[in-house]
XYZ file of C-alpha atoms in Angstrom:
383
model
C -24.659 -19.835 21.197
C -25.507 -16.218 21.043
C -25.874 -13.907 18.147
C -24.050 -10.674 17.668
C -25.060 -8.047 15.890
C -24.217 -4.667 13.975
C -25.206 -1.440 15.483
C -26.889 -0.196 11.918
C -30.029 1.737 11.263
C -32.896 0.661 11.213
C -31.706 -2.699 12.542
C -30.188 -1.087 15.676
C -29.013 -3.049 18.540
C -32.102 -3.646 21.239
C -32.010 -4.134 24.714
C -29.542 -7.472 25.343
C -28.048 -7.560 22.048
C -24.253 -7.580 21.586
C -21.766 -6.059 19.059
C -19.637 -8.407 16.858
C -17.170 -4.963 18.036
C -17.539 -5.101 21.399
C -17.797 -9.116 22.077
C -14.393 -9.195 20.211
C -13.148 -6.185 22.508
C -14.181 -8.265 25.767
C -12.592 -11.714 24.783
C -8.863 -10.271 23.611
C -9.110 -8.580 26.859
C -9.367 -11.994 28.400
C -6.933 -13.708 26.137
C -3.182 -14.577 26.016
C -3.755 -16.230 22.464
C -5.904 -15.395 19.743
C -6.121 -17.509 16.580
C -8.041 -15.727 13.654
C -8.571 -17.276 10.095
C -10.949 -14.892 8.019
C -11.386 -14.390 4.451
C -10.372 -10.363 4.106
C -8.845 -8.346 5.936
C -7.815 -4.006 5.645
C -5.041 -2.267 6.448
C -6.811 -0.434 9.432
C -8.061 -3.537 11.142
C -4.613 -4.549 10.717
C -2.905 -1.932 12.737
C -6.314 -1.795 14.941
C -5.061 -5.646 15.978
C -1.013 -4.919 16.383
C -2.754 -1.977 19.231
C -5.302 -4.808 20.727
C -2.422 -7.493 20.730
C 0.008 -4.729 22.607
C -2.649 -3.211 24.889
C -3.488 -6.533 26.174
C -0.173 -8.491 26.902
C -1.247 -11.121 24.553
C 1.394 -12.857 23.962
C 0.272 -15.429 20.941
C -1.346 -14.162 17.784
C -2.086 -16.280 14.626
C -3.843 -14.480 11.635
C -4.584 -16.754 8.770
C -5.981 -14.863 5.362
C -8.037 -16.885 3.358
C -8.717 -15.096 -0.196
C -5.895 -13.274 -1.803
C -3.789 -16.056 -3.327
C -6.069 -16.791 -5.778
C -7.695 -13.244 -6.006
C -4.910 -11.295 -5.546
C -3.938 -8.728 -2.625
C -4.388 -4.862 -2.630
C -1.011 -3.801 -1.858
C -1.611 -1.441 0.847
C -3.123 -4.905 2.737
C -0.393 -6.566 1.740
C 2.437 -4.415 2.946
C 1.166 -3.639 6.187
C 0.531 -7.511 6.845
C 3.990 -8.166 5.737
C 5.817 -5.620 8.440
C 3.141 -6.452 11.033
C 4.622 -10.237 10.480
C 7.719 -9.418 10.933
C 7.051 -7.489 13.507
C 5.516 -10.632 15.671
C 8.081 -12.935 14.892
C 10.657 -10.547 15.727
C 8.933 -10.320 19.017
C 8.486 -13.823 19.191
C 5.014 -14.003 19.578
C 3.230 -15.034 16.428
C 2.935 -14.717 12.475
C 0.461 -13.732 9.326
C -0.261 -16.854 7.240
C -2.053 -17.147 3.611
C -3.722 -20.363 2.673
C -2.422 -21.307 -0.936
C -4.591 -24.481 -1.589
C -7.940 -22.997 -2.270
C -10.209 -20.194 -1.387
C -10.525 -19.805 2.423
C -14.069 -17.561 3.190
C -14.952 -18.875 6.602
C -14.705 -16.257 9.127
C -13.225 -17.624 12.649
C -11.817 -15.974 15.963
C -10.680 -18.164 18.563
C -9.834 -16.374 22.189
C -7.183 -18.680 24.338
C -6.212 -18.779 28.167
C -3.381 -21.144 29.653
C -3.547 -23.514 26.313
C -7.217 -23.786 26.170
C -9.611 -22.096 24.059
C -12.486 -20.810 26.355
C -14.262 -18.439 23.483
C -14.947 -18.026 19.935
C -16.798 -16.322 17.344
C -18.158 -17.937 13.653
C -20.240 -15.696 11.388
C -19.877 -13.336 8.872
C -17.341 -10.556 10.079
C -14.086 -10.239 8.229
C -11.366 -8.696 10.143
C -12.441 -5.413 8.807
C -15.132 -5.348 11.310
C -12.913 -4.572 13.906
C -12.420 -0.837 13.036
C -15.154 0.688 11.252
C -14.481 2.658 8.461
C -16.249 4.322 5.774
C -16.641 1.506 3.659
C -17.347 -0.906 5.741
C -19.766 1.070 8.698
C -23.276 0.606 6.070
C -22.207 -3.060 5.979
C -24.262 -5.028 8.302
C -22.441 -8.352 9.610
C -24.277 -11.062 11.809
C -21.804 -13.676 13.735
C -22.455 -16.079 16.657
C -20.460 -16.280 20.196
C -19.646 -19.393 21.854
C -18.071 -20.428 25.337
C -19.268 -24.037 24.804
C -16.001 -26.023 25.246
C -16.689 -28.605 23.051
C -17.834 -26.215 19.951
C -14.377 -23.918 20.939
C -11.806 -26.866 20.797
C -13.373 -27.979 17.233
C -12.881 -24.546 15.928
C -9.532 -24.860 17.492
C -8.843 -27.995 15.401
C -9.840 -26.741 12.163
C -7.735 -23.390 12.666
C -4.947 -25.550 13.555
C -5.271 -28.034 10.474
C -5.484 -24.407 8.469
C -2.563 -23.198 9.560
C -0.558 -26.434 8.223
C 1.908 -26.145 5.505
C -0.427 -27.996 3.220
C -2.675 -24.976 3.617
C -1.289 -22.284 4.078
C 2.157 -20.531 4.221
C 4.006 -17.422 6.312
C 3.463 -14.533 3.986
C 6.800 -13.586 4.222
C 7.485 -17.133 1.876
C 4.583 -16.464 -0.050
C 5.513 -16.400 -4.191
C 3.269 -15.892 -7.152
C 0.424 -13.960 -5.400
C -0.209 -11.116 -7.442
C -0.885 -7.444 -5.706
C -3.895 -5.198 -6.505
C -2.650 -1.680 -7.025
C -4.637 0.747 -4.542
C -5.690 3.756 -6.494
C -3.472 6.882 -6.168
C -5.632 9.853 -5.085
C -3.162 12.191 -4.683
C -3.607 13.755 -8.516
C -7.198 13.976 -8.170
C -8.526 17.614 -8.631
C -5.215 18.717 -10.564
C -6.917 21.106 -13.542
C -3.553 20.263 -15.527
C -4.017 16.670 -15.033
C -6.606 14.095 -16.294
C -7.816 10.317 -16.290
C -7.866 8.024 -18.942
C -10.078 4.963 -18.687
C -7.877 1.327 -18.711
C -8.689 0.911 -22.724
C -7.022 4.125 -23.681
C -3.723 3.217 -21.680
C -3.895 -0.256 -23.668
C -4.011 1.519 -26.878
C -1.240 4.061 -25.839
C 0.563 0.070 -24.857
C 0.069 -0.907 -28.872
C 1.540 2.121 -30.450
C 4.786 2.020 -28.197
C 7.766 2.472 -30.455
C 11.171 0.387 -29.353
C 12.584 3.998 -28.090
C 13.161 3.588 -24.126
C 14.471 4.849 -21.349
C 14.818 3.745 -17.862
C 14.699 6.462 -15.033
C 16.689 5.382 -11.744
C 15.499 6.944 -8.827
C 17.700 8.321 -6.416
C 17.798 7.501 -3.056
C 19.316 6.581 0.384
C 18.923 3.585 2.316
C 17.058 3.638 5.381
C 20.426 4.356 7.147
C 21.550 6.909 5.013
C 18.602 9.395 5.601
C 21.018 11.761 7.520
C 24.148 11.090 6.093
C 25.607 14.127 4.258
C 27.885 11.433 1.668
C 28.219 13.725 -1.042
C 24.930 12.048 -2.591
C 22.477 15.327 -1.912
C 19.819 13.348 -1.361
C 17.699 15.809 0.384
C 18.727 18.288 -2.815
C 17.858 16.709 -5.972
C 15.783 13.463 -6.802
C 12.677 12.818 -5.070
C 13.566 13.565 -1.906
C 14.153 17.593 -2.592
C 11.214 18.412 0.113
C 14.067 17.663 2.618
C 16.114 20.125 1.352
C 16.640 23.990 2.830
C 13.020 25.715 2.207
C 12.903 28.654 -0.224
C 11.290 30.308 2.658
C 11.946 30.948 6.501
C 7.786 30.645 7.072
C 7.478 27.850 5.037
C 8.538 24.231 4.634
C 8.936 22.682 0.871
C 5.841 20.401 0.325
C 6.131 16.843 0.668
C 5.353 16.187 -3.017
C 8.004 18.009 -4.379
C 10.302 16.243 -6.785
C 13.087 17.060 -9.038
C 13.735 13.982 -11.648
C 17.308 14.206 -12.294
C 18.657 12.339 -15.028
C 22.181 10.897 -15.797
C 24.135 12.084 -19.046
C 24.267 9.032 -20.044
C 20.829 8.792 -20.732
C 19.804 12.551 -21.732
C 22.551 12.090 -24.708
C 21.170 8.626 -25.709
C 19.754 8.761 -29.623
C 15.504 9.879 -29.204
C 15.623 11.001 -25.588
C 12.938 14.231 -25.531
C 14.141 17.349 -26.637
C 15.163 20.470 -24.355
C 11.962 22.492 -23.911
C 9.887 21.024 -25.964
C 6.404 19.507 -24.607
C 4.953 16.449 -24.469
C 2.307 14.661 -23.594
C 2.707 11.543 -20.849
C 0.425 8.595 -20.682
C 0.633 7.182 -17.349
C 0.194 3.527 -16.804
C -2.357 3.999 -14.285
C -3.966 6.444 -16.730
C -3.345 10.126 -15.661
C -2.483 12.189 -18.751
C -0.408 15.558 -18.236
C 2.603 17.479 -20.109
C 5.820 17.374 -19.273
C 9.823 17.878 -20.637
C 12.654 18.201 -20.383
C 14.747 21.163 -18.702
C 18.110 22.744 -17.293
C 21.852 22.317 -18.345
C 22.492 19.106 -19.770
C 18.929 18.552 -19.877
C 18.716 16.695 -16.639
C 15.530 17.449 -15.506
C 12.450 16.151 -16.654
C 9.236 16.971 -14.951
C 5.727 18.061 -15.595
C 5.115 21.128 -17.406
C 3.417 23.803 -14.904
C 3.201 22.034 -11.947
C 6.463 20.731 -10.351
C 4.171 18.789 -7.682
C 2.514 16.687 -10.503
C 5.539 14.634 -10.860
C 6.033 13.677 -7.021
C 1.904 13.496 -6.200
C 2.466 10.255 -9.471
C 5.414 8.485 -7.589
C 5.016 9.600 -3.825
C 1.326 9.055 -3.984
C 1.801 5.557 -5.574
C 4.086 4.571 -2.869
C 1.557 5.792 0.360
C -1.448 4.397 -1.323
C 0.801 1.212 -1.242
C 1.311 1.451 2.431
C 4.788 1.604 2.254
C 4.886 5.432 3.536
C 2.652 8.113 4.778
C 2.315 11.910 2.877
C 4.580 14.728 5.671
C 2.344 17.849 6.610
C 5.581 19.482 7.169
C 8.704 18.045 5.944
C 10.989 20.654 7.978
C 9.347 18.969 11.316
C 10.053 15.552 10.101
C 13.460 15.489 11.954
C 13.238 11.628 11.810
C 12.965 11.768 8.186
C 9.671 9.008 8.278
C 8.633 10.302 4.836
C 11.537 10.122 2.967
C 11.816 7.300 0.150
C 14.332 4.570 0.547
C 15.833 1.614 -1.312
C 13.799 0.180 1.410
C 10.475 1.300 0.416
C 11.181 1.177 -3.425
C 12.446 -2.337 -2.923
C 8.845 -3.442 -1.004
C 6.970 -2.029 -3.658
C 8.879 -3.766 -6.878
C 10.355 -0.969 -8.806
C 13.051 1.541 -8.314
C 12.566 3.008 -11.642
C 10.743 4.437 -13.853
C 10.494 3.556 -17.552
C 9.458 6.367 -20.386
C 8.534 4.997 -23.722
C 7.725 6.804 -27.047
C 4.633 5.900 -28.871
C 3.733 6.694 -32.557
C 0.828 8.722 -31.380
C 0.408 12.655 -30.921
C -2.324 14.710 -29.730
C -2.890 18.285 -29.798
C -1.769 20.920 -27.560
C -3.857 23.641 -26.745
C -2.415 25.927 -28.717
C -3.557 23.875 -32.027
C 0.098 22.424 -32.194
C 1.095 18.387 -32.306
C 3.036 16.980 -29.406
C 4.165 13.455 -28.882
C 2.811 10.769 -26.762
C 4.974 9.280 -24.240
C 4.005 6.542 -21.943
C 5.538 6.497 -18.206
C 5.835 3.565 -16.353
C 6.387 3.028 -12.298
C 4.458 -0.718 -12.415
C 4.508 -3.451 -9.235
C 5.282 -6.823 -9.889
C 4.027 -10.031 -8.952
C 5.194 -12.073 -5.896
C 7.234 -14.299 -7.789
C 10.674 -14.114 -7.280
């Protein structure tokens, strides 16, 4: 056995100590299996492994996740797990498991060669060790390295018995695990735009009158992205960045988004008023103003700030994983940041849901507005 370390001041590594990092470097280097079963994992040691699984021909890759079923899974975690599943069984060469029967902390890497484990590790490192990031580089982990054959194939064993249905199950079959929303930073720092703490979005919950309206969101299918079908996705909806820029220098920003809403539902008995404000309780807890505008009353948006609207959804969906914020949408010829059915249909919702409370607050003008509540909420795995 031999210890490995973390690199952290003052208990930097000395003369002949190893890295937990770099002994886990060295062995998938040597490997053409690797069997891990930890506790936690991130979404950058996630991608971190799909590179060291690619860069080193391995060509068997088992990662069983111990915690989440019972404790629920931030959904940033979980969505990249779930495409980097798919992506190994549609390559044939291994799968993402979560064990269902009871809390899993142990923290195991086992490093194969022509059927036979040869190395593992045992200790304290989650999977999160393997890229360092900002909260997880002040976290000092201490694991132990064996080549022992004997010690390997019994770690081998238990990973194995792990990995049986009775266990654990393919996340991709996985039902009733609930998903930890990842906060949305993308409104932080908005003067227009502030946070409520969790017990004033219950109490906006209580006073919700039975006046509701659900808000489809309009978009294309992953194949549709270029497809000029008459649906203007890339001019209306939440996809409008896409569209022509009011500028020749500049490209729209990513976040901008134009709600459009169906007759139907602007004509419906207690839908908001044209031009008149109000006040929107989100159910993450961001409070801003918004209404209702243009002919027919078909847009509704913030009041202001026509970002606000799209940094709420847009920002939602990348802190979920399921897409990643375009610097310059006029350069995104592949159209990687545009929302799909696809991406709403990951996350749980393709809608949103606006519901009138009894409540009003005042303006700043001295005058009374009504409370609204908006809802874009995740559901749990159990469908």
């Amino acid at each position: 056995m031999k210890l490995l370390y973390s690199n952290i001041l003052p208990l930097g590594t000395t003369e002949g100590q190893d890295t937990f990092i770099d002994c886990f470097h060295e062995q998938i280097a040597k490997s053409d299996r690797v069997d891990i079963a930890v506790g936690y994992v991130s979404r950058a040691a996630l991608e971190e492994l799909d590179l060291l699984v690619e860069k080193h021909n391995v060509s068997s890759i088992c990662l069983t996740i111990g915690m989440y079923f019972i404790e629920g899974m931030p959904e940033g975690s979980y969505n990249c797990a779930l495409k980097l599943n798919r992506k190994w069984q549609e390559a044939g060469i291994g799968e993402i498991r979560i064990v269902k029967a009871f809390k899993y902390h142990g923290k195991l890497y086992c490093f194969y060669h022509d059927g036979k484990p040869f190395s593992a590790i045992i200790g304290s490192a989650n999977l999160g060790a393997i890229k360092l990031e900002a909260s997880n580089r002040r976290q000092y982990e201490i694991s132990s390295f064996t080549d022992d054959s004997a010690e390997c194939r019994k770690i081998a064993e238990f990973i194995e018995r792990l990995k049986e249905d009775n266990c654990s199950s393919n996340i991709d079959h996985i039902k009733g695990m609930s998903l930890i929303r990842e906060v949305n930073t993308s409104l932080s720092g908005i003067d227009t735009v502030t946070q409520l703490p969790p017990t004033a979005v219950q109490l906006y919950e209580k006073h919700k009158t039975g006046v509701s309206f659900v808000l489809p969101l309009k978009v294309p299918a992953y194949d549709e992205r270029h497809m000029d079908d008459g649906k203007h996705y890339t001019k209306s909806n939440i996809n409008v960045c896409y569209a022509a820029p009011r500028s020749k220098r500049k490209s729209r920003d990513w976040y901008e988004t134009q709600l459009t809403v169906s007759k139907e539902i602007t004509r419906a008995p207690g839908y908001p008023e044209k031009n008149k404000a109000f006040f929107v309780v989100t159910d993450d807890g961001y409070w801003f103003k918004a209404h209702t505008t243009s002919d027919g009353n078909k847009q509704f948006s913030a009041v202001g700030d026509e970002l606000i609207l799209g940094r709420w959804i847009k920002g939602r969906l990348a802190a979920a994983g399921l897409v990643t914020p375009v610097n310059d949408t006029q350069a995104d010829t592949d159209r990687k940041g545009m929302i799909t059915k696809e991406m709403l249909r990951e996350y749980g919702c393709d809608s949103l849901v606006l519901s009138k409370t009894d409540q009003k607050a005042l303006d700043e003008d001295g005058s009374e507005l009504d409370v609204w509540m908006l809802s874009f909420e995740t559901m749990a795995l159990n469908e």
